[in-house]
């Protein structure tokens, strides 16, 4: 309660907030052409108007300040801009003619586009998400700059951001943790289904200010819209998709319905996925044994809206996933994971509830999670993770140009593992975080800063007393718009992460990693000091983003190979040592030819990360340097995209780690869109690993026994109405 009292004392100290008024304005392109007959939508509060023939608009009962607007242009592109509405009631918005779509990043407090953020962000949505969608979140994101995956067969694959994964990359579902056991072991699946995703957001670098210590390496946010946050003007709309993959005989489908009556909005969705063993490249013969998947799930949500005052919604969801852990031989006893999660979410938001407050946003999620590890027909280990998370964000009106929010976040987790692989004793972890973020524009430069304080407690029968750790994080960033085409971003941060229960208390064989793990109750919190620099060009025929980063860890927590053996497994001890991560990411797109609706463009991509301990040792499972090129032809209703990515040898290995050879992946994607009656159809085909290369992903714990799938074709159709 003391945190809440502190928040409100800070909020009520704000003085001189302006009253609501009518604001008029005009939107034009840089050449003076009016943006006419265009839908203008304020993200919050939710107000929509349409510009007239002159590009002018009028907004009633709106307080002066900075707002995020979406403009739905006649070209089909949606542009996101941050606009300051002033006291003079007249605002002119000068808009660059967009060459790329700007999408709202929901994981940012102020609901802005990736181009308006000082930290590097990747967003997958719309057609791009449909064509890149894989069977796991890791597979779906694996080709994005700075991101790879750590696959454990077809059933589990966590994203790796700049060489970091597990408990340093936080997986979110609509801004709240997935509340599963995926961070405890690489063979545990993330309980977010790519087929249900409307949008997947990746925030790279320390994001602890907003989402806690487990986001010290980044955030993956899967947005599925299970709680409607915008009132519906259509009583019913929906979509359905089916797809087939030749590489593992996968059959998958998803359907969703959304609608409402203005005051009420609803959402219903469901999916299934059924696949056999993955086929290996022809040079290896046969299939990857015990790599099949059988998964299904459903969600349902409803929200109530009170005009422009806000909304309140609730959703329930069920996730089930039964998959095998790859085996080398039929003589082995096959191990399967059978996961079930039931989840409830609540979300509410009030716009301008009282003077000085722009919005109050509440989110809460709770789950009932259990998975059973089956050894043949017998139950080997039962994992249980009952957790809940809540967060309250209070955004204030602009004060002397500064706009921001204060928030508080609570996490509770009861974790247990019982059985043969119970390498971690039962534990309870509770954490409380309080944060404060602000931003202000100074001409063409926007400054952002923030603070966060966390308290974590871990209790377990394996330790005599409660372990409490306090951590503090801070950041400052700047985004400088050099001219209409170029922008420069700089982000500095200091983030801390306390050791979790697995790092403190592990003591036993961990078959998924083929190690005998020993925790360390003497571990201290680790501290990451990070600098991120970005140069972005987003107008004209050539668009690119160049990111460079350096992350210096004090007391980095890692598993050290001791060289000793226990139960026929190598012993790994959790220890601490200073470490550094540095790298670069380049993503570019060049429009070579344009004639009406016909376009030809080429893409280029490079990413590289180097991670070492202070004694010069390499850290394990760091992805190798990667180069990629591609060519895209698009016209009125179809496109074809050809890409080739070269992964180099990874010989910079940790002690007792094996190296991996390089390989080249060639993929082709084809999409065709067709409208017929009430339905819009998208037909898609994707060919992967067309050279049938033997691919051993260096970030995978089982790379030596489980190469990735050989040549495969995915085909499907999506219908929307």
XYZ file of C-alpha atoms in Angstrom:
721
model
C 0.000 0.000 0.000
C 2.900 2.360 0.604
C 3.717 2.193 -3.115
C 0.163 3.142 -4.085
C 0.191 6.008 -1.601
C 3.446 7.264 -3.091
C 2.007 7.128 -6.594
C -1.055 9.135 -5.718
C 0.886 11.684 -3.699
C 3.051 12.328 -6.759
C 0.067 12.514 -9.066
C -1.936 14.896 -6.918
C 1.061 17.215 -6.632
C 0.669 18.101 -10.312
C -0.754 21.573 -10.799
C -1.935 23.714 -13.647
C -3.561 21.081 -15.843
C -5.596 22.437 -18.716
C -9.315 21.774 -19.100
C -10.930 19.953 -22.026
C -11.704 22.062 -25.081
C -12.423 21.792 -28.790
C -9.319 21.478 -30.962
C -9.236 22.011 -34.696
C -6.442 21.232 -37.098
C -5.329 20.351 -40.578
C -3.286 17.427 -41.901
C -1.136 17.883 -44.993
C 1.743 16.064 -46.623
C 5.141 17.773 -46.797
C 4.350 18.987 -50.336
C 1.221 20.756 -49.048
C -1.291 18.226 -50.364
C -4.166 17.826 -47.882
C -4.724 14.413 -46.336
C -8.398 14.418 -47.222
C -11.295 12.093 -46.368
C -9.036 10.107 -44.050
C -9.977 8.347 -40.826
C -8.096 9.877 -37.878
C -8.171 7.729 -34.739
C -6.838 8.740 -31.336
C -5.450 5.659 -29.616
C -6.445 7.019 -26.230
C -8.931 8.318 -25.463
C -10.641 6.437 -28.273
C -11.950 9.161 -30.575
C -12.341 8.825 -34.335
C -13.070 11.567 -36.863
C -12.683 11.924 -40.642
C -10.851 14.774 -42.308
C -12.725 16.765 -44.970
C -11.677 17.674 -48.507
C -9.258 20.288 -47.134
C -7.702 17.886 -44.645
C -9.188 19.673 -41.625
C -10.663 18.018 -38.553
C -12.264 18.918 -35.234
C -11.939 17.128 -31.890
C -14.267 18.062 -29.030
C -13.640 17.778 -25.278
C -9.940 17.126 -25.635
C -7.271 18.447 -23.295
C -4.116 19.969 -24.812
C -1.172 17.575 -24.771
C 0.609 14.880 -26.788
C -1.480 12.102 -28.317
C -0.840 9.112 -30.555
C -2.952 9.210 -33.711
C -3.533 6.602 -36.401
C -4.242 7.745 -39.945
C -5.827 5.174 -42.267
C -4.641 6.386 -45.673
C -6.354 5.627 -48.982
C -3.262 3.626 -50.036
C -4.089 1.097 -47.331
C -1.172 2.067 -45.122
C -1.780 2.935 -41.491
C 0.454 5.741 -40.234
C 1.121 6.327 -36.553
C 2.211 9.796 -35.439
C 2.760 11.451 -32.061
C 1.073 14.891 -32.205
C 1.053 17.739 -29.691
C -2.307 19.554 -29.544
C -1.752 23.024 -28.103
C -3.881 25.601 -26.307
C -4.388 27.751 -29.412
C -6.969 25.205 -30.615
C -5.402 25.013 -34.090
C -2.926 22.250 -34.866
C -1.326 21.618 -38.220
C 0.062 18.128 -38.775
C 2.663 17.874 -41.531
C 2.926 14.250 -42.627
C 5.744 12.625 -44.564
C 4.421 10.534 -47.430
C 4.988 7.046 -46.009
C 6.854 4.270 -47.784
C 6.483 1.822 -44.923
C 3.632 1.101 -42.549
C 3.907 2.369 -39.001
C 2.292 0.111 -36.449
C 1.403 0.925 -32.839
C 3.638 -0.900 -30.362
C 1.246 -1.857 -27.575
C 4.089 -2.768 -25.179
C 5.055 0.918 -25.009
C 3.210 3.005 -22.430
C 2.411 5.822 -24.834
C 1.199 3.568 -27.683
C 3.560 4.752 -30.419
C 5.248 3.331 -33.503
C 8.634 1.618 -33.502
C 10.122 4.576 -35.405
C 9.213 6.880 -32.497
C 11.043 4.821 -29.851
C 14.633 5.236 -28.682
C 15.106 1.496 -28.168
C 15.227 -0.973 -31.094
C 11.865 -2.633 -31.811
C 10.710 -5.272 -34.308
C 7.017 -5.804 -35.097
C 5.397 -8.604 -37.098
C 1.758 -8.137 -38.162
C -0.681 -8.420 -41.049
C 0.553 -10.277 -44.183
C 4.116 -10.432 -42.926
C 3.024 -12.339 -39.829
C 0.855 -14.718 -41.877
C 3.751 -15.590 -44.195
C 6.348 -15.974 -41.405
C 4.178 -17.771 -38.879
C 5.812 -20.922 -37.513
C 4.757 -23.624 -35.078
C 6.361 -21.753 -32.135
C 7.049 -18.136 -31.195
C 10.792 -18.792 -31.513
C 10.469 -20.187 -35.039
C 8.195 -17.293 -36.074
C 10.757 -14.669 -35.010
C 13.979 -16.515 -35.883
C 14.674 -14.546 -39.093
C 14.290 -11.073 -37.575
C 17.457 -8.947 -37.142
C 19.122 -9.575 -33.785
C 16.783 -12.477 -32.999
C 17.319 -16.214 -33.261
C 15.765 -19.244 -31.593
C 16.758 -22.115 -29.323
C 14.648 -24.991 -30.689
C 14.036 -28.157 -28.715
C 12.298 -30.105 -31.444
C 9.059 -28.877 -32.986
C 7.209 -28.388 -29.714
C 9.366 -25.824 -27.904
C 11.529 -22.953 -29.120
C 12.330 -19.798 -27.150
C 13.423 -16.576 -28.874
C 17.045 -15.516 -28.351
C 17.639 -11.753 -28.364
C 21.244 -10.677 -28.879
C 22.514 -13.931 -27.368
C 20.207 -13.796 -24.312
C 17.233 -16.059 -23.600
C 15.513 -17.959 -20.803
C 14.972 -15.876 -17.668
C 16.523 -12.774 -19.282
C 13.944 -12.448 -22.090
C 10.409 -11.947 -20.805
C 7.561 -13.509 -22.769
C 4.338 -11.488 -22.516
C 0.794 -12.082 -23.665
C -1.042 -8.798 -24.207
C 1.363 -7.021 -21.844
C 1.157 -9.582 -18.993
C 3.566 -12.494 -18.466
C 2.743 -15.852 -20.050
C 2.817 -17.292 -16.480
C 4.125 -20.670 -17.669
C 7.291 -22.668 -16.924
C 9.047 -21.917 -20.216
C 11.899 -19.942 -18.640
C 12.883 -22.816 -16.333
C 14.055 -25.158 -19.103
C 14.567 -25.009 -22.899
C 12.267 -27.999 -23.474
C 9.289 -26.182 -21.900
C 7.091 -24.462 -24.485
C 5.928 -20.849 -24.322
C 2.158 -20.913 -23.826
C 1.444 -18.337 -26.543
C 0.215 -19.714 -29.857
C 1.467 -18.032 -33.071
C -1.753 -18.947 -34.904
C -3.747 -16.712 -32.529
C -1.354 -13.755 -32.737
C -2.522 -10.534 -34.379
C 0.835 -8.890 -33.759
C 4.164 -9.896 -32.207
C 6.391 -7.161 -30.750
C 10.061 -7.539 -29.846
C 11.709 -4.874 -27.670
C 15.479 -5.408 -27.671
C 17.815 -4.525 -24.830
C 16.985 -3.998 -21.129
C 13.237 -3.326 -20.746
C 13.226 -3.764 -16.977
C 11.685 -0.331 -16.332
C 8.295 -1.465 -17.571
C 8.308 -5.226 -17.174
C 10.671 -6.197 -14.355
C 14.017 -7.877 -13.926
C 13.292 -10.825 -16.255
C 13.213 -8.321 -19.145
C 16.892 -7.440 -18.704
C 17.594 -8.834 -22.182
C 14.370 -7.855 -23.916
C 10.643 -8.526 -24.254
C 8.496 -10.628 -26.587
C 4.869 -9.443 -26.522
C 2.238 -11.537 -28.318
C -0.948 -9.546 -28.977
C -4.010 -11.720 -29.656
C -6.878 -9.324 -28.854
C -8.639 -11.689 -26.461
C -9.868 -8.673 -24.470
C -11.320 -6.127 -26.931
C -9.887 -2.660 -26.188
C -11.721 -0.802 -28.952
C -15.476 -0.601 -29.327
C -16.764 -2.365 -32.410
C -18.818 -0.676 -35.111
C -19.533 -4.028 -36.814
C -21.751 -6.680 -35.196
C -19.634 -9.498 -36.607
C -16.329 -9.973 -38.407
C -13.875 -12.795 -38.382
C -11.292 -14.909 -40.118
C -10.241 -18.530 -40.516
C -7.030 -20.121 -41.702
C -5.858 -23.623 -42.549
C -2.322 -24.689 -43.456
C -0.266 -27.783 -44.229
C 3.494 -28.400 -43.908
C 5.074 -31.167 -45.976
C 8.163 -31.463 -43.752
C 6.304 -32.981 -40.795
C 2.827 -33.603 -42.206
C 1.543 -30.731 -40.082
C -2.126 -29.842 -40.315
C -3.129 -26.657 -38.509
C -6.065 -24.291 -38.405
C -7.360 -21.251 -36.550
C -10.621 -19.286 -36.488
C -11.676 -16.101 -34.717
C -14.812 -13.996 -34.402
C -14.978 -10.374 -33.230
C -17.853 -7.971 -33.027
C -20.125 -5.900 -30.852
C -22.804 -3.293 -30.608
C -20.845 -0.174 -29.633
C -21.206 -0.565 -25.869
C -20.239 -4.262 -25.887
C -17.457 -5.988 -27.807
C -16.601 -9.684 -27.835
C -13.901 -12.040 -29.068
C -13.831 -15.821 -29.617
C -10.959 -17.825 -31.121
C -9.669 -21.372 -31.313
C -6.933 -23.349 -33.017
C -5.495 -26.834 -33.527
C -2.107 -28.156 -34.635
C -1.252 -31.786 -35.398
C 2.069 -32.910 -36.846
C 4.221 -35.995 -37.211
C 7.975 -36.397 -36.881
C 10.122 -33.841 -38.692
C 11.807 -35.031 -41.871
C 15.595 -34.649 -41.863
C 17.672 -33.469 -44.830
C 18.143 -36.214 -47.439
C 21.848 -36.569 -46.578
C 20.879 -37.757 -43.072
C 17.979 -40.007 -44.118
C 14.803 -40.573 -42.158
C 12.982 -38.480 -39.581
C 13.776 -36.831 -36.266
C 12.339 -39.396 -33.884
C 9.707 -38.388 -31.335
C 9.344 -34.820 -32.666
C 5.574 -34.849 -33.254
C 3.127 -32.288 -31.812
C -0.564 -32.322 -30.903
C -1.810 -28.931 -29.669
C -5.091 -27.051 -29.358
C -6.589 -24.132 -27.484
C -9.300 -21.491 -27.325
C -9.953 -18.017 -25.922
C -13.075 -15.953 -25.279
C -13.390 -12.385 -24.065
C -15.903 -9.595 -23.627
C -15.561 -5.862 -22.903
C -17.983 -3.149 -21.850
C -17.462 0.414 -23.072
C -18.751 3.633 -21.540
C -18.568 6.002 -24.468
C -15.297 7.918 -24.318
C -14.856 7.238 -20.598
C -13.130 3.842 -20.834
C -13.718 0.105 -20.896
C -13.573 -3.039 -18.757
C -13.024 -6.546 -20.094
C -12.433 -10.128 -19.056
C -11.146 -13.152 -20.966
C -10.558 -16.831 -20.388
C -8.199 -19.077 -22.301
C -7.162 -22.714 -22.500
C -3.830 -23.979 -23.855
C -2.972 -27.656 -24.388
C 0.214 -28.980 -25.967
C 1.468 -32.566 -26.145
C 4.822 -32.995 -27.859
C 7.820 -35.268 -27.939
C 11.425 -34.496 -27.053
C 13.658 -35.601 -29.962
C 15.494 -38.906 -29.603
C 18.541 -40.291 -31.438
C 17.437 -43.924 -31.519
C 14.309 -46.052 -31.330
C 16.079 -47.917 -28.532
C 15.705 -44.880 -26.270
C 12.703 -44.438 -24.028
C 10.700 -41.660 -25.654
C 9.889 -38.658 -23.429
C 6.827 -36.498 -23.998
C 5.524 -33.303 -22.401
C 1.807 -32.878 -21.826
C 1.043 -29.230 -20.961
C -2.257 -27.733 -19.832
C -2.867 -24.133 -18.860
C -6.114 -22.407 -17.922
C -5.848 -18.646 -17.745
C -8.032 -15.692 -16.783
C -7.295 -12.076 -17.725
C -8.898 -8.795 -16.678
C -8.218 -5.384 -18.191
C -9.740 -1.979 -17.575
C -8.963 1.559 -18.604
C -10.349 4.966 -17.633
C -9.732 8.069 -19.734
C -9.411 11.417 -17.894
C -11.001 10.102 -14.670
C -10.163 13.334 -12.857
C -8.153 16.498 -13.247
C -4.490 15.905 -14.024
C -4.842 12.237 -14.973
C -4.910 11.236 -18.619
C -5.665 7.558 -18.043
C -5.598 4.743 -15.502
C -4.848 1.301 -16.931
C -5.211 -1.955 -14.975
C -4.194 -5.446 -16.111
C -4.406 -8.711 -14.197
C -3.715 -12.284 -15.212
C -3.882 -15.580 -13.342
C -3.202 -19.116 -14.474
C -3.472 -22.745 -13.484
C -0.483 -24.385 -15.194
C 0.710 -27.972 -15.075
C 2.736 -30.165 -17.319
C 3.598 -33.820 -17.056
C 6.779 -35.334 -18.440
C 5.982 -38.851 -19.616
C 8.732 -41.465 -19.871
C 7.090 -44.006 -22.118
C 3.727 -44.645 -20.463
C 4.931 -43.683 -16.999
C 4.778 -40.241 -15.362
C 8.344 -39.105 -14.727
C 7.975 -35.545 -13.396
C 5.032 -33.224 -12.747
C 5.698 -29.472 -13.012
C 3.244 -26.998 -11.528
C 3.404 -23.216 -11.863
C 0.512 -21.318 -10.307
C 1.103 -17.631 -10.876
C -0.611 -14.278 -11.097
C 0.516 -10.852 -12.226
C -1.083 -7.428 -11.955
C -0.009 -3.978 -13.058
C -1.444 -0.496 -12.674
C -0.324 2.341 -14.935
C -1.361 5.926 -14.235
C -0.595 8.381 -17.028
C -0.674 12.055 -16.163
C -1.412 15.066 -18.335
C 1.515 17.040 -19.687
C 3.269 19.210 -17.120
C 5.684 21.792 -18.579
C 5.839 19.582 -21.654
C 6.698 16.414 -19.723
C 4.314 13.536 -20.225
C 4.622 10.155 -18.565
C 3.284 7.580 -16.191
C 3.751 5.967 -12.841
C 3.045 2.334 -12.246
C 3.176 -0.593 -9.895
C 3.503 -4.282 -10.716
C 2.973 -7.408 -8.588
C 4.089 -10.965 -9.413
C 3.407 -14.118 -7.408
C 4.645 -17.572 -8.404
C 4.308 -20.971 -6.702
C 6.530 -23.443 -8.559
C 7.073 -27.120 -7.911
C 8.585 -30.123 -9.688
C 7.924 -33.579 -8.329
C 9.396 -36.783 -9.720
C 12.583 -38.097 -11.284
C 13.617 -34.763 -12.852
C 12.789 -32.614 -9.850
C 16.080 -30.759 -10.079
C 14.555 -27.704 -8.331
C 12.791 -27.879 -4.948
C 9.350 -26.260 -4.572
C 9.542 -22.498 -4.099
C 7.438 -19.359 -3.831
C 8.607 -16.143 -5.468
C 6.974 -12.763 -4.877
C 8.048 -9.492 -6.441
C 6.838 -5.905 -6.340
C 8.021 -3.192 -8.697
C 7.277 0.527 -8.854
C 8.241 2.559 -11.924
C 8.147 6.096 -13.284
C 8.724 7.099 -16.915
C 8.644 10.522 -18.599
C 9.238 12.013 -22.045
C 9.392 15.488 -23.562
C 10.102 16.952 -26.975
C 12.646 19.736 -27.416
C 12.127 20.709 -31.034
C 13.238 17.730 -33.130
C 14.701 15.921 -30.125
C 12.648 13.785 -27.763
C 14.092 12.876 -24.353
C 12.905 9.847 -22.375
C 13.897 8.728 -18.897
C 12.675 6.323 -16.276
C 13.278 4.743 -12.861
C 12.229 1.436 -11.322
C 12.649 -0.232 -7.945
C 11.935 -3.954 -7.359
C 11.776 -6.148 -4.275
C 11.886 -9.936 -4.738
C 11.492 -12.617 -2.069
C 12.119 -16.356 -2.513
C 10.999 -18.926 0.056
C 11.541 -22.676 -0.065
C 11.810 -25.635 2.266
C 15.362 -26.042 0.931
C 16.509 -22.824 2.648
C 16.150 -21.826 6.283
C 14.917 -18.288 5.798
C 13.338 -16.038 3.188
C 15.767 -14.560 0.658
C 15.019 -10.918 -0.203
C 16.712 -8.922 -2.949
C 16.159 -5.285 -3.870
C 17.113 -4.006 -7.310
C 17.105 -0.634 -9.011
C 17.019 0.206 -12.715
C 17.209 3.466 -14.625
C 17.435 4.585 -18.229
C 17.616 7.673 -20.379
C 17.098 7.866 -24.115
C 16.962 10.387 -26.921
C 15.405 10.313 -30.365
C 16.623 13.012 -32.747
C 14.793 13.583 -36.001
C 17.650 14.805 -38.177
C 15.345 15.548 -41.136
C 12.129 14.068 -42.559
C 14.029 10.946 -43.695
C 16.601 10.263 -40.980
C 16.488 9.815 -37.236
C 19.123 8.986 -34.649
C 18.417 7.200 -31.364
C 20.520 6.741 -28.256
C 19.529 4.708 -25.186
C 21.543 4.317 -21.978
C 20.379 2.020 -19.206
C 21.427 0.397 -15.980
C 19.311 -2.633 -15.100
C 19.488 -5.203 -12.321
C 18.197 -8.766 -12.050
C 18.146 -10.847 -8.860
C 18.827 -14.594 -9.142
C 15.710 -16.697 -9.538
C 14.746 -19.862 -7.689
C 16.302 -22.176 -10.290
C 19.678 -20.409 -10.095
C 19.618 -20.409 -6.298
C 18.227 -23.849 -5.495
C 18.866 -26.319 -8.363
C 20.340 -29.610 -7.212
C 19.944 -32.607 -9.486
C 19.958 -34.040 -13.009
C 18.384 -31.852 -15.670
C 17.810 -34.249 -18.555
C 16.652 -31.560 -20.999
C 20.063 -29.872 -20.899
C 21.913 -33.157 -20.269
C 23.577 -31.667 -17.189
C 23.639 -32.089 -13.439
C 22.783 -28.611 -12.158
C 23.940 -27.146 -8.876
C 22.424 -23.889 -7.658
C 24.181 -21.326 -5.506
C 22.406 -19.574 -2.617
C 25.271 -17.062 -2.419
C 24.446 -15.510 -5.784
C 24.002 -11.737 -5.823
C 21.984 -9.664 -8.276
C 23.522 -9.018 -11.693
C 23.758 -5.530 -13.200
C 23.650 -4.706 -16.914
C 25.057 -1.398 -18.153
C 23.857 -0.989 -21.725
C 24.285 1.497 -24.569
C 22.215 1.274 -27.752
C 22.768 3.479 -30.821
C 20.479 3.506 -33.864
C 20.445 5.288 -37.213
C 17.171 4.965 -39.118
C 16.024 6.031 -42.570
C 12.349 5.583 -43.299
C 11.474 7.698 -46.345
C 12.426 7.378 -49.999
C 13.480 4.382 -52.037
C 16.140 3.267 -49.560
C 15.079 2.511 -45.985
C 17.332 1.047 -43.328
C 17.944 0.616 -39.628
C 21.432 0.229 -38.155
C 21.712 -0.729 -34.479
C 24.887 -1.026 -32.457
C 24.968 -2.130 -28.810
C 27.348 -2.807 -25.946
C 26.169 -4.427 -22.730
C 28.565 -4.750 -19.781
C 27.353 -7.108 -17.032
C 28.611 -6.947 -13.472
C 28.242 -10.327 -11.705
C 26.669 -12.069 -14.705
C 24.993 -15.320 -13.579
C 25.947 -18.336 -15.693
C 26.477 -22.096 -15.482
C 30.144 -23.113 -15.311
C 31.200 -26.567 -16.437
C 33.161 -28.043 -13.508
C 34.601 -30.993 -15.460
C 33.134 -33.421 -12.907
C 30.505 -36.132 -13.484
C 27.444 -37.068 -11.423
C 24.846 -39.681 -12.454
C 26.673 -39.949 -15.812
C 26.023 -36.248 -16.445
C 28.502 -33.330 -16.461
C 28.148 -31.081 -13.417
C 27.357 -27.416 -14.073
C 27.501 -24.953 -11.179
C 25.734 -21.566 -11.173
C 28.378 -18.878 -10.629
C 28.983 -15.185 -11.306
C 31.551 -13.298 -13.298
C 31.626 -10.022 -15.215
C 30.656 -10.403 -18.876
C 30.131 -8.311 -21.996
C 27.820 -8.528 -25.005
C 28.401 -6.394 -28.089
C 27.081 -6.478 -31.611
C 25.487 -4.856 -34.621
C 22.238 -5.257 -36.568
C 21.520 -3.927 -40.060
C 18.194 -4.216 -41.850
C 17.644 -2.510 -45.212
C 15.107 -2.302 -48.034
C 15.770 -0.679 -51.436
C 13.007 -0.029 -53.960
C 14.657 -0.697 -57.321
C 11.673 -0.367 -59.639
C 8.182 1.070 -59.416
C 5.585 1.330 -62.154
C 2.090 1.955 -60.876
C 1.319 -0.910 -58.506
C 4.246 -3.042 -59.684
C 7.295 -2.877 -57.402
C 10.629 -4.653 -57.175
C 12.764 -4.244 -54.080
C 15.809 -5.894 -52.543
C 16.558 -6.425 -48.872
C 19.734 -6.881 -46.903
C 20.342 -8.003 -43.320
C 23.349 -8.494 -41.050
C 23.491 -9.336 -37.370
C 26.337 -10.248 -35.080
C 26.795 -10.676 -31.336
C 29.970 -11.431 -29.364
C 29.635 -12.532 -25.736
C 32.557 -13.215 -23.381
C 33.343 -13.461 -19.695
C 35.893 -11.139 -18.124
C 38.497 -13.930 -18.140
C 38.219 -14.213 -21.927
C 36.070 -17.358 -21.998
C 33.253 -17.471 -24.529
C 29.685 -17.794 -23.316
C 27.762 -20.821 -24.663
C 25.069 -21.021 -27.327
C 25.775 -17.623 -28.902
C 24.417 -17.425 -32.483
C 27.013 -16.964 -35.247
C 27.252 -13.977 -37.566
C 24.477 -13.979 -40.169
C 24.134 -12.277 -43.581
C 20.905 -12.204 -45.555
C 19.731 -10.913 -48.943
C 16.312 -10.984 -50.559
C 14.274 -9.837 -53.536
C 10.590 -8.959 -53.494
C 8.192 -8.475 -56.397
C 4.735 -7.189 -55.521
C 1.788 -6.051 -57.569
C -1.924 -5.400 -57.102
C -2.928 -8.569 -55.286
C 0.108 -10.845 -55.034
C 3.790 -10.919 -54.170
C 6.743 -13.289 -54.313
C 9.691 -12.995 -51.933
C 12.985 -14.894 -52.239
C 15.538 -14.795 -49.408
C 18.927 -16.349 -48.759
C 20.650 -16.212 -45.373
C 24.191 -17.360 -44.660
C 24.999 -18.548 -41.135
C 28.730 -18.791 -40.541
C 30.697 -21.319 -38.521
C 30.571 -20.810 -34.772
C 33.960 -21.731 -33.383
C 33.956 -19.267 -30.495
C 32.712 -21.858 -28.024
C 32.552 -22.162 -24.262
C 34.491 -24.885 -22.405
C 33.067 -28.369 -23.223
C 30.814 -26.886 -25.933
C 30.950 -28.220 -29.494
C 31.291 -25.941 -32.527
C 28.851 -25.820 -35.457
C 29.400 -25.601 -39.213
C 27.953 -22.841 -41.334
C 24.978 -23.281 -43.645
C 22.818 -21.361 -46.112
C 19.039 -21.171 -45.909
C 17.048 -20.317 -49.031
C 13.327 -19.604 -48.627
C 10.572 -18.511 -51.019
C 7.232 -16.968 -50.038
C 4.229 -16.383 -52.321
C 0.972 -14.637 -51.346
C -2.113 -14.094 -53.488
C -5.136 -12.058 -52.379
C -8.627 -12.392 -53.789
C -11.945 -10.779 -52.856
C -15.187 -12.601 -53.560
C -18.517 -11.511 -52.153
C -18.227 -10.906 -48.417
C -14.873 -12.658 -48.122
C -11.256 -11.633 -48.634
C -8.968 -14.600 -49.298
C -5.211 -14.876 -48.929
C -3.520 -17.911 -50.463
C 0.056 -18.462 -49.318
C 2.914 -20.837 -50.063
C 6.268 -20.906 -48.315
C 9.257 -23.053 -49.217
C 11.862 -23.403 -46.459
C 15.415 -24.749 -46.526
C 15.089 -25.326 -50.251
C 18.762 -26.383 -50.494
C 17.987 -29.170 -48.002
C 20.918 -28.134 -45.823
C 21.899 -29.852 -42.578
C 21.195 -27.110 -40.033
C 22.505 -27.336 -36.480
C 21.344 -24.259 -34.613
C 24.161 -23.223 -32.284
C 21.709 -21.736 -29.757
C 19.985 -25.102 -29.289
C 20.823 -27.364 -26.338
C 20.304 -30.424 -28.555
C 21.968 -29.242 -31.752
C 24.190 -32.342 -31.910
C 21.276 -34.793 -31.891
C 18.462 -32.753 -33.453
C 19.216 -30.843 -36.682
C 16.439 -28.663 -38.023
C 13.878 -29.834 -40.555
C 14.983 -30.448 -44.131
C 13.335 -29.064 -47.263
C 9.632 -28.351 -46.716
C 6.659 -26.588 -48.263
C 3.926 -24.848 -46.255
C 0.681 -23.990 -48.046
C -2.562 -22.555 -46.784
C -5.468 -20.185 -47.201
C -6.854 -17.454 -44.962
C -10.384 -16.077 -45.313
C -11.635 -12.904 -43.619
C -14.988 -11.125 -43.584
